[in-house]
CSV table of C-alpha atoms in Angstrom, one decimal:
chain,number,residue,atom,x,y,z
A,1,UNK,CA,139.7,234.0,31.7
A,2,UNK,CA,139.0,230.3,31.1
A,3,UNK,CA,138.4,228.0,33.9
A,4,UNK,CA,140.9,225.1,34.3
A,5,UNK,CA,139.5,222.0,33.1
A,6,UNK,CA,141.4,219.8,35.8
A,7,UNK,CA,140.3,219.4,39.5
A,8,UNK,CA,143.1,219.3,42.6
A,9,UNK,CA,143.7,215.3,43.8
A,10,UNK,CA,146.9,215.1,45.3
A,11,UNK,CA,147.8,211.0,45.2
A,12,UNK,CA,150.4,210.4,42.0
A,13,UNK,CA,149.3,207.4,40.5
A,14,UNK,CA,152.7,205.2,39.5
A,15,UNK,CA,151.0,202.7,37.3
A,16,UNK,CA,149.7,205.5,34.9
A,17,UNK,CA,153.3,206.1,33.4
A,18,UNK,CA,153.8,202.0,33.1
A,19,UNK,CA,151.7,202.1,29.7
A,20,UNK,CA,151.2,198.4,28.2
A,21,UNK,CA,150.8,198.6,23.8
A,22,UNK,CA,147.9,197.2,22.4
A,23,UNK,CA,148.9,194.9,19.4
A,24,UNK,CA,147.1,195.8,16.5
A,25,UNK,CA,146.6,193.8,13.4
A,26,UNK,CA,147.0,195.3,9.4
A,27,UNK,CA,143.7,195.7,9.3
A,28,UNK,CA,140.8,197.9,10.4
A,29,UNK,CA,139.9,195.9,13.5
A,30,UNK,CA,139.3,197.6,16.8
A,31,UNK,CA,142.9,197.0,18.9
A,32,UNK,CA,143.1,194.3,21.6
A,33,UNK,CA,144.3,195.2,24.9
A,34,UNK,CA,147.2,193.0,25.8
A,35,UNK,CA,147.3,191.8,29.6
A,36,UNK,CA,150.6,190.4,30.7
A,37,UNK,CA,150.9,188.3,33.8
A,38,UNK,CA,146.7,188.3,34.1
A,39,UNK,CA,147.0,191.8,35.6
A,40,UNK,CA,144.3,194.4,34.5
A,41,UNK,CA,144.9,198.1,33.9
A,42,UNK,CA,143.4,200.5,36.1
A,43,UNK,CA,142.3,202.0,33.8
A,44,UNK,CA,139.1,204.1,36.1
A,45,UNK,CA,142.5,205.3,38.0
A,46,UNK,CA,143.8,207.0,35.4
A,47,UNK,CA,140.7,208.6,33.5
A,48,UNK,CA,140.6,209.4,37.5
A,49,UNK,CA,144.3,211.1,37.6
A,50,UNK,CA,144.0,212.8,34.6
A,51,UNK,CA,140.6,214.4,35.7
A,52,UNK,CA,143.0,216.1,38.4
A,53,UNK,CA,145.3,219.1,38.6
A,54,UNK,CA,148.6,218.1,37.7
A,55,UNK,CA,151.8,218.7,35.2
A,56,UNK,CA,150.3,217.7,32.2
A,57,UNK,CA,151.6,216.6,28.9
A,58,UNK,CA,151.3,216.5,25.3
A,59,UNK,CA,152.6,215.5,21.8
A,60,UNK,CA,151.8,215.3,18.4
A,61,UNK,CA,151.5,212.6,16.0
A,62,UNK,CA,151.9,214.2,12.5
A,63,UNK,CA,149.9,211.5,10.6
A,64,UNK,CA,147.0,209.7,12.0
A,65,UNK,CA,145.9,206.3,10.1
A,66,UNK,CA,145.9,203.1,12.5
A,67,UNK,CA,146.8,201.8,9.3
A,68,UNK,CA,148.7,198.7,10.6
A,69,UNK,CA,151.6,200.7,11.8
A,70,UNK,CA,152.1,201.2,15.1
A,71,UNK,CA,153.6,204.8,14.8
A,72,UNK,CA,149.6,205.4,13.0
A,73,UNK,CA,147.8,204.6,15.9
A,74,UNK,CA,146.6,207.0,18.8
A,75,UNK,CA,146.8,204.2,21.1
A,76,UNK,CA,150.6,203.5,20.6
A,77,UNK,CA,151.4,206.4,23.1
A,78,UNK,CA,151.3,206.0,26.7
A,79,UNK,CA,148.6,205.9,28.5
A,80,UNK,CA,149.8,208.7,31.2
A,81,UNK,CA,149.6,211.2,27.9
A,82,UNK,CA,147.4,214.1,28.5
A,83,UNK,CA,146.9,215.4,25.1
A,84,UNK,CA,148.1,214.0,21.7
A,85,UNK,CA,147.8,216.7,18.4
A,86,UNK,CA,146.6,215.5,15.8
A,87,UNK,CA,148.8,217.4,12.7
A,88,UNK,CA,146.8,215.7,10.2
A,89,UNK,CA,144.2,212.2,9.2
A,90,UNK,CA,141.6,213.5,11.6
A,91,UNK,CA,138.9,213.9,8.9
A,92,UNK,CA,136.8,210.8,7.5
A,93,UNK,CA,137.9,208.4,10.1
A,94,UNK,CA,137.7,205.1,9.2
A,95,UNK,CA,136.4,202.1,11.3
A,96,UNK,CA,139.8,201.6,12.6
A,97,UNK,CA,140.5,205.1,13.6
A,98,UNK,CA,137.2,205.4,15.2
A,99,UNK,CA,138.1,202.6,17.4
A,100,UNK,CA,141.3,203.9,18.1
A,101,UNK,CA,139.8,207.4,18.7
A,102,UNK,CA,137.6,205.7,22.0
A,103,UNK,CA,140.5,203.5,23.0
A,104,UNK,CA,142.3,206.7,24.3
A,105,UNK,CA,139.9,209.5,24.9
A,106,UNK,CA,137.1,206.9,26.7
A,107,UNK,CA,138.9,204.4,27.9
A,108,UNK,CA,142.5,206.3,28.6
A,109,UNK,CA,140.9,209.6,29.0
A,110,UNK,CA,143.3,211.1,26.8
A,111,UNK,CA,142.8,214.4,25.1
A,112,UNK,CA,142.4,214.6,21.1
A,113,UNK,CA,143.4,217.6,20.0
A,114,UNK,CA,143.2,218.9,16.0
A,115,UNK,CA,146.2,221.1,14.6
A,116,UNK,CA,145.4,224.1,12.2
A,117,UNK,CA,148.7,225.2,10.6
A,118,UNK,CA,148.8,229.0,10.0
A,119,UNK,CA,152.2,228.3,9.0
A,120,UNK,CA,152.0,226.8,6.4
A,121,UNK,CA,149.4,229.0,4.8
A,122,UNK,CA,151.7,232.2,5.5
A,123,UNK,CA,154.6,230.7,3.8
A,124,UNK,CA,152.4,230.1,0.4
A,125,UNK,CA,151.4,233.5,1.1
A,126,UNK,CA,154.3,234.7,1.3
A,127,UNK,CA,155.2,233.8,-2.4
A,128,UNK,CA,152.1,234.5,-4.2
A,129,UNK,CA,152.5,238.2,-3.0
A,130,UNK,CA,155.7,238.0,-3.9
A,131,UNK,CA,155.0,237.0,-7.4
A,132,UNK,CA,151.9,239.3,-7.3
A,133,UNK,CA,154.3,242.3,-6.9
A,134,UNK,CA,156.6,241.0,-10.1
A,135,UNK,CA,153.3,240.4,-12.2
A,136,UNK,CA,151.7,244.0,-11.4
A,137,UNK,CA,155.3,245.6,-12.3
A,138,UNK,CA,155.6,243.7,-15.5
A,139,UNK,CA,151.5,244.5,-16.0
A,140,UNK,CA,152.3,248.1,-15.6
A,141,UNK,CA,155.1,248.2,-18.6
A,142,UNK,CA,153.1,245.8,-21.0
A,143,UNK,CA,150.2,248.3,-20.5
A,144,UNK,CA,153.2,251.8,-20.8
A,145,UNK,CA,154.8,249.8,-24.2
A,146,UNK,CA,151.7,248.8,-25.2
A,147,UNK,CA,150.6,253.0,-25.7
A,148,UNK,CA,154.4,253.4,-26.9
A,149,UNK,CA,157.4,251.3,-27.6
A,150,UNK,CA,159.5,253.3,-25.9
A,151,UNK,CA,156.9,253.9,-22.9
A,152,UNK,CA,158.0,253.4,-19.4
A,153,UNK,CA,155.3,253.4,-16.3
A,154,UNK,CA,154.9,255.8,-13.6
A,155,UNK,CA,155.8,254.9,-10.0
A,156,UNK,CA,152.1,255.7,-9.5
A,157,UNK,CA,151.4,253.2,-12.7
A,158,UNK,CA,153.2,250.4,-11.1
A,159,UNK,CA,151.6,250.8,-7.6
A,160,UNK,CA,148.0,250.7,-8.9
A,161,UNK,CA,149.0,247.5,-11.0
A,162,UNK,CA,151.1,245.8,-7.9
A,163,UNK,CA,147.4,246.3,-5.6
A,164,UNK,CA,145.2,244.9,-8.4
A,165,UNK,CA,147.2,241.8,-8.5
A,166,UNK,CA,147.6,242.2,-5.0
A,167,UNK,CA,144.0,242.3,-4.0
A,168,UNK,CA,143.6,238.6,-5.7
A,169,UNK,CA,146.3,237.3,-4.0
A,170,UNK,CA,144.5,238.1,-0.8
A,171,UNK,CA,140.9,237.6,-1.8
A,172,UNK,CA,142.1,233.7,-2.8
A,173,UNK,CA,143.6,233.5,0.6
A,174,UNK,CA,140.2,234.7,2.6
A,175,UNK,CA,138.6,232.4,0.7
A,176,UNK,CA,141.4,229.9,1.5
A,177,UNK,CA,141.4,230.8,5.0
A,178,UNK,CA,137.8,230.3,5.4
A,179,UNK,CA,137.6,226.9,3.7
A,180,UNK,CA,140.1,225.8,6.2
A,181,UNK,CA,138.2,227.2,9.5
A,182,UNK,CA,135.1,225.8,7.8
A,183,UNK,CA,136.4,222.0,7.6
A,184,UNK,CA,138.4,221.9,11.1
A,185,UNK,CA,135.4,223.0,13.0
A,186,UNK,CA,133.1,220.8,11.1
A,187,UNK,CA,135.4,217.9,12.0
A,188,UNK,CA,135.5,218.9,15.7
A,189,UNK,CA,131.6,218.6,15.9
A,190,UNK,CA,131.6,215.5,13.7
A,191,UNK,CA,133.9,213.2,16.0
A,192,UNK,CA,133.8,215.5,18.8
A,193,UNK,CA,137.3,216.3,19.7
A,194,UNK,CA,138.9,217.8,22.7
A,195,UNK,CA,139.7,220.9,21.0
A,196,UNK,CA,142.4,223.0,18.5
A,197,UNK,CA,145.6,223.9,18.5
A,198,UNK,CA,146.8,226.7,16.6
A,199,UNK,CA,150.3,227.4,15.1
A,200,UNK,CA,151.3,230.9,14.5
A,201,UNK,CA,155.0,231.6,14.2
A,202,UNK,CA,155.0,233.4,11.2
A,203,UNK,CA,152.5,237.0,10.5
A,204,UNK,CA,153.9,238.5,7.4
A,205,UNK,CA,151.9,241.9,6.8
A,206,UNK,CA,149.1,243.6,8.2
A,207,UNK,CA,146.6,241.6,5.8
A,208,UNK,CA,147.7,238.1,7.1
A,209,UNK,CA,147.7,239.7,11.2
A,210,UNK,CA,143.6,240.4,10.0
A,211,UNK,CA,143.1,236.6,8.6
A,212,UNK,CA,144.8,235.3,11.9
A,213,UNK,CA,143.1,237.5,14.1
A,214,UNK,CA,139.7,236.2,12.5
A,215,UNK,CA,140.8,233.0,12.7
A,216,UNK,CA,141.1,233.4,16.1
A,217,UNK,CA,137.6,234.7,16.8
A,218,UNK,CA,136.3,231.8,15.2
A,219,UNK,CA,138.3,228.6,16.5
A,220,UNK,CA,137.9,230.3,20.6
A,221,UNK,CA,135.2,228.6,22.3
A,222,UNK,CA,135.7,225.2,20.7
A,223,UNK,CA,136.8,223.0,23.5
A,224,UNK,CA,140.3,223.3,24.4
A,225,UNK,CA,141.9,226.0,23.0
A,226,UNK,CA,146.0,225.9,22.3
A,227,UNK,CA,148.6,228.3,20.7
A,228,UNK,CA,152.0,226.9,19.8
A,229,UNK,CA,154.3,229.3,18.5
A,230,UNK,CA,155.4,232.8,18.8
A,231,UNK,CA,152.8,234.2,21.7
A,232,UNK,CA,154.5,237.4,21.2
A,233,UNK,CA,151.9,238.1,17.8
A,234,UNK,CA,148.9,237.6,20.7
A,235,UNK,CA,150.6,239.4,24.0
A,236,UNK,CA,147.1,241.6,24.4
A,237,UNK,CA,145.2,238.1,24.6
A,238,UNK,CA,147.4,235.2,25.9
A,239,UNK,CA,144.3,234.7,28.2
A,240,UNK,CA,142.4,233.6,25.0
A,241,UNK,CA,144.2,230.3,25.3
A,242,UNK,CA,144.0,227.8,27.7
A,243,UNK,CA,147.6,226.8,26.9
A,244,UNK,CA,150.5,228.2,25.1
A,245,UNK,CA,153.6,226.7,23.9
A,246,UNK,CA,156.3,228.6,22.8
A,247,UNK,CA,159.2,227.3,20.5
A,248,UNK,CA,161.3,230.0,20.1
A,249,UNK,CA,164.2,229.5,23.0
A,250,UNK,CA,167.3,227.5,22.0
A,251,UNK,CA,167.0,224.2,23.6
A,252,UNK,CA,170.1,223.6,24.5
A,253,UNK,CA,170.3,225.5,27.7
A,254,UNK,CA,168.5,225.2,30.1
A,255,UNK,CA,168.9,228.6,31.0
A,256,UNK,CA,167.1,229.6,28.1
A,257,UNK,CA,163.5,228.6,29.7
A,258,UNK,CA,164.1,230.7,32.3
A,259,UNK,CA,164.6,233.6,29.9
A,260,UNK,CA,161.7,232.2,27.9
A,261,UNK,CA,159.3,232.7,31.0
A,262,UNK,CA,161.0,236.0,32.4
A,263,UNK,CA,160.1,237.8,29.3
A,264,UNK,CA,156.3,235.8,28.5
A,265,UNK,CA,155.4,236.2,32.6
A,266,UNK,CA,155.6,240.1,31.7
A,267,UNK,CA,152.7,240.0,29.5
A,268,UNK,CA,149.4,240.5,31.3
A,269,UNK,CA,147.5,237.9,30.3
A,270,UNK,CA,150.6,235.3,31.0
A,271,UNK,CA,149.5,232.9,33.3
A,272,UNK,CA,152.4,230.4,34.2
A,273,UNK,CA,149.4,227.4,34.9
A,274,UNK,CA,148.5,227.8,31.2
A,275,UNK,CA,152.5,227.5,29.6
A,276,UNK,CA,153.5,224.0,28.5
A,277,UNK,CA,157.6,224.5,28.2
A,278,UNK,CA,158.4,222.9,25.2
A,279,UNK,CA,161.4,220.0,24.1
A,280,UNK,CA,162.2,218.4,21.1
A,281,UNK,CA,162.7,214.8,21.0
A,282,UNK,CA,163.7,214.3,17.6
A,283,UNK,CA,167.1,214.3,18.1
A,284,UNK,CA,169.6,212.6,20.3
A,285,UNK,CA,170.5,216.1,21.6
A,286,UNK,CA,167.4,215.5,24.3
A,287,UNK,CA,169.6,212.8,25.8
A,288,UNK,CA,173.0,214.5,27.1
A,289,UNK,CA,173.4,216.9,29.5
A,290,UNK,CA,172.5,220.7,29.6
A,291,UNK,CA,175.7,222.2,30.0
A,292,UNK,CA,174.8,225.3,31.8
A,293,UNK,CA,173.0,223.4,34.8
A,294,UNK,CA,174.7,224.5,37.9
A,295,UNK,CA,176.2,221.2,40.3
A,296,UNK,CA,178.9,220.0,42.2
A,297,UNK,CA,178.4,216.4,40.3
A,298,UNK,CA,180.0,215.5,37.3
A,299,UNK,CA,176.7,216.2,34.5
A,300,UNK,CA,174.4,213.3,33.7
A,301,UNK,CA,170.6,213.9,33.5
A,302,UNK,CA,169.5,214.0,30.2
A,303,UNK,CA,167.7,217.2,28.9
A,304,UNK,CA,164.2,215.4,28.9
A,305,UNK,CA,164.7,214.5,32.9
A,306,UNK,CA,165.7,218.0,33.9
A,307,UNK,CA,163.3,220.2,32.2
A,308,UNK,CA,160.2,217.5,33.0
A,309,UNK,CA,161.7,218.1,36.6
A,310,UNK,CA,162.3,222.2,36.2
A,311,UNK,CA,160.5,224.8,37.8
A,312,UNK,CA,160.9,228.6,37.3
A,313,UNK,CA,163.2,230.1,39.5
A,314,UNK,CA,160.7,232.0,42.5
A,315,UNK,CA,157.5,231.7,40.6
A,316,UNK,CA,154.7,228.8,40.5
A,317,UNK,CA,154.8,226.0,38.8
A,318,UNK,CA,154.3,225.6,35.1
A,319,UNK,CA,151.3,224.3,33.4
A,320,UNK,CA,153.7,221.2,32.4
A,321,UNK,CA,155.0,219.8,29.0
A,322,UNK,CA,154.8,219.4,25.7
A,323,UNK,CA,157.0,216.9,23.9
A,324,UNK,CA,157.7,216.6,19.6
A,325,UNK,CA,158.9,213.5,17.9
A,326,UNK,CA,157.6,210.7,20.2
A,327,UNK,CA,155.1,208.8,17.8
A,328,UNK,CA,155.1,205.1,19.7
A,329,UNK,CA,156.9,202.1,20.4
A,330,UNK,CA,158.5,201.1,17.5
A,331,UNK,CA,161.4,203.2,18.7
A,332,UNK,CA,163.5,205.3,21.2
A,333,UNK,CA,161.0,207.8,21.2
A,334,UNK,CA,158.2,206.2,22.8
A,335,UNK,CA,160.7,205.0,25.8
A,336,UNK,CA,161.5,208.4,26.0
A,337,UNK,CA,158.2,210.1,26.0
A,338,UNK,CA,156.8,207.6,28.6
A,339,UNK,CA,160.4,208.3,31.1
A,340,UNK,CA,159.6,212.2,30.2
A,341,UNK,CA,156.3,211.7,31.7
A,342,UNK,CA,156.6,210.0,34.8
A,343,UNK,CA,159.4,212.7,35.6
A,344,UNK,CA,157.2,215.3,35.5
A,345,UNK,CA,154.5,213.5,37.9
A,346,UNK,CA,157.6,213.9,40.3
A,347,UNK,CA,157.3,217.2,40.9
């Protein structure tokens, strides 16, 4: 069992969620924090806050460059964030992504976390065994019509042909595998980040449930460790993670996270301090009502205000949120994510 990282301090901090942008320039210079009014940041407050127990939060920012752009920048998000992923750009930072990278985890004392995609590797996978099962066939009658024109392969024939091609397939991928655990890990020591999050949602055959598995030995222990995706595959070691986010319920009930938890908080290594319930915020679909929320009141609370506000009907409360599709300011989404946020420090 991991210990939890935050410490109980029971004052919400208001100003945390009122996050002010830094204006960055096009190009690699360290961002400028922009006072309005001559008022200061607390920013010792929050680094102090967020050292605390609390609902926490997270996102992801699928490309990191501080290239110019705002949606680029790590700093763009609110300063109340707990956590930001980091899908991708977290390797050979430049001089401008280094300063970006102590803006928020020294100054802010937000969490970097880097993603590792599973996902992506099965679904390759996926299709080079596919293809490895069509080549070993067509292997097996080259090699039958190549004894006799008229020669046709053994079930036993074709089976030993599919494993041989087979058996590449999955030696490319071990190697493939390893490259990948190799380079995240050497990044995480390199600019010393918070820790990983893996995404599992996908474990095709017993061959893949090994590479995963090994995976999994080899990332645990590595700072902050995070599972997002189907924590079924894992039910045996959910206390492996220090967080878990599941995006398998359909979001558009509300009802559904309760079903979500009933069947996770069954597993013996569930612990409801560890789940971050997740919401999309890609979509405008976050902003109406869930339909199945029981009141006497016509419905008006957006999705984003009523789950940062839920709690799991007769159990504890949950570990907190984690929110997808907020990059920064340059939209809806940031305005979102930062209301999201100071919901949750409500409860």
């Amino acid at each position: 069992m991991k210990v939890n990282i935050f410490k109980k301090f029971v004052p919400v901090l208001s100003c945390i969620a009122a996050g002010l942008m830094p204006v960055i320039s096009c190009t690699e210079v360290e961002p400028i924090e922009m006072q309005v009014g001559g008022v200061e940041k607390d920013y010792a407050s929050i680094r102090a806050f967020k050292a605390t127990e609390h609902p926490l939060s997270l996102t992801w920012i699928s490309s990191w460059r501080a290239d110019g752009s705002m949606d680029s920048y790590l700093s763009a998000l609110p300063d109340s964030l707990d956590m930001v992923v980091v899908e991708s750009g977290y390797g050979d930072l430049s001089v401008a992504q280094l300063a970006d990278l102590s803006s928020v985890r020294e100054t802010r004392g937000t969490k970097v976390i880097v993603s590792l995609d599973m996902d992506a590797v099965a679904a390759t996978y996926g299709e080079d065994i596919l293809q490895a099962e069509i080549d070993g066939e067509n292997n097996a009658y080259e090699a039958a019509e190549a004894e006799n024109p008229d020669g046709v392969p053994t079930d036993e024939e074709i089976e030993v042909a599919v494993a041989i091609e087979t058996a590449k397939v999955q030696d490319d991928y071990s190697a493939r595998v390893t490259a990948l655990v190799d380079g995240i890990l050497a990044e995480v020591e390199k600019y010393s980040y918070d820790g990983i999050l893996l995404r599992v949602n996908s474990i095709t055959d017993q061959f893949f449930r090994e590479l995963v598995d090994g995976t999994l030995d080899r990332l645990d222990g590595k700072g902050l460790f995070i599972l997002e995706g189907t924590p079924d595959y894992f039910a045996s070691g959910l206390d492996r993670f220090d967080f878990i986010i599941s995006t398998l319920m359909a979001q558009d009930r509300i009802s559904a996270y309760q079903e979500e938890y009933d069947r996770l908080s069954r597993y013996s290594g569930f612990d409801a301090s560890r789940f971050l319930v997740y919401l999309s915020l890609e979509t405008a679909d976050c902003l109406t009502p869930y339909p199945d929320v029981i009141s006497s009141q016509p419905l008006t609370d957006p999705k984003y205000k009523t789950l940062a506000l839920w709690n799991p009907a007769g159990s504890e409360q949950t570990g907190g949120l984690a929110l997808r599709g907020s990059a920064s300011d340059a939209g809806d989404g940031y305005s979102i994510l930062r209301k999201t946020i100071q919901y949750l420090q409500l409860k």
